[in-house]
Amino acid sequence: MASVYRTIDGDQPNRYSTAPRAEKSAVELREAAAREEVEKRKRSKAEPTKLALPRTKEWAASLPLDVQPHELMRTFGRVANLLAANWSDSAATVACFYHLLSDTRGNRKGFPPKVKTELLTLQSYFVSQTVGGVMLGDELRRT
């Protein structure tokens, strides 16, 4: 019967083995530390994608042509993803626009002029489509 603490061939202890291990050289220790650091980075919190997601592109395509944020999606995809994800939640979208368009920390560079113009256009369009913080349905817009 094979032990759960040994590999199939039985010669080399696996990482769960209680058998004593041979001392490693300084080079081997540095290599192991480097591998562990790489693995640690892989396990750490994922970074938001910098590219516009397919659902963000669909959201943008659903907007009127003069409102579609092409430059925003090209240069700040993660910001466009955030707006697209929150677009149907009025409170969240208002908060997004507030945090994007105001410098609450005092040290931000701000967006390039073209992107800022698109954000302001999106904000105006969003406000025109909402009443009292609730998105208007198609049937209400027609009346």
GROMACS .gro file of C-alpha atoms in nm, residues 136-143:
model
    8
  136LEU     CA    1  -3.693   5.608  -1.733
  137GLY     CA    2  -3.833   5.308  -1.916
  138ASP     CA    3  -3.884   5.321  -2.293
  139GLU     CA    4  -4.257   5.359  -2.247
  140LEU     CA    5  -4.210   5.663  -2.021
  141ARG     CA    6  -3.960   5.834  -2.257
  142ARG     CA    7  -4.210   5.821  -2.545
  143THR     CA    8  -4.475   6.019  -2.357
   0.00000   0.00000   0.00000
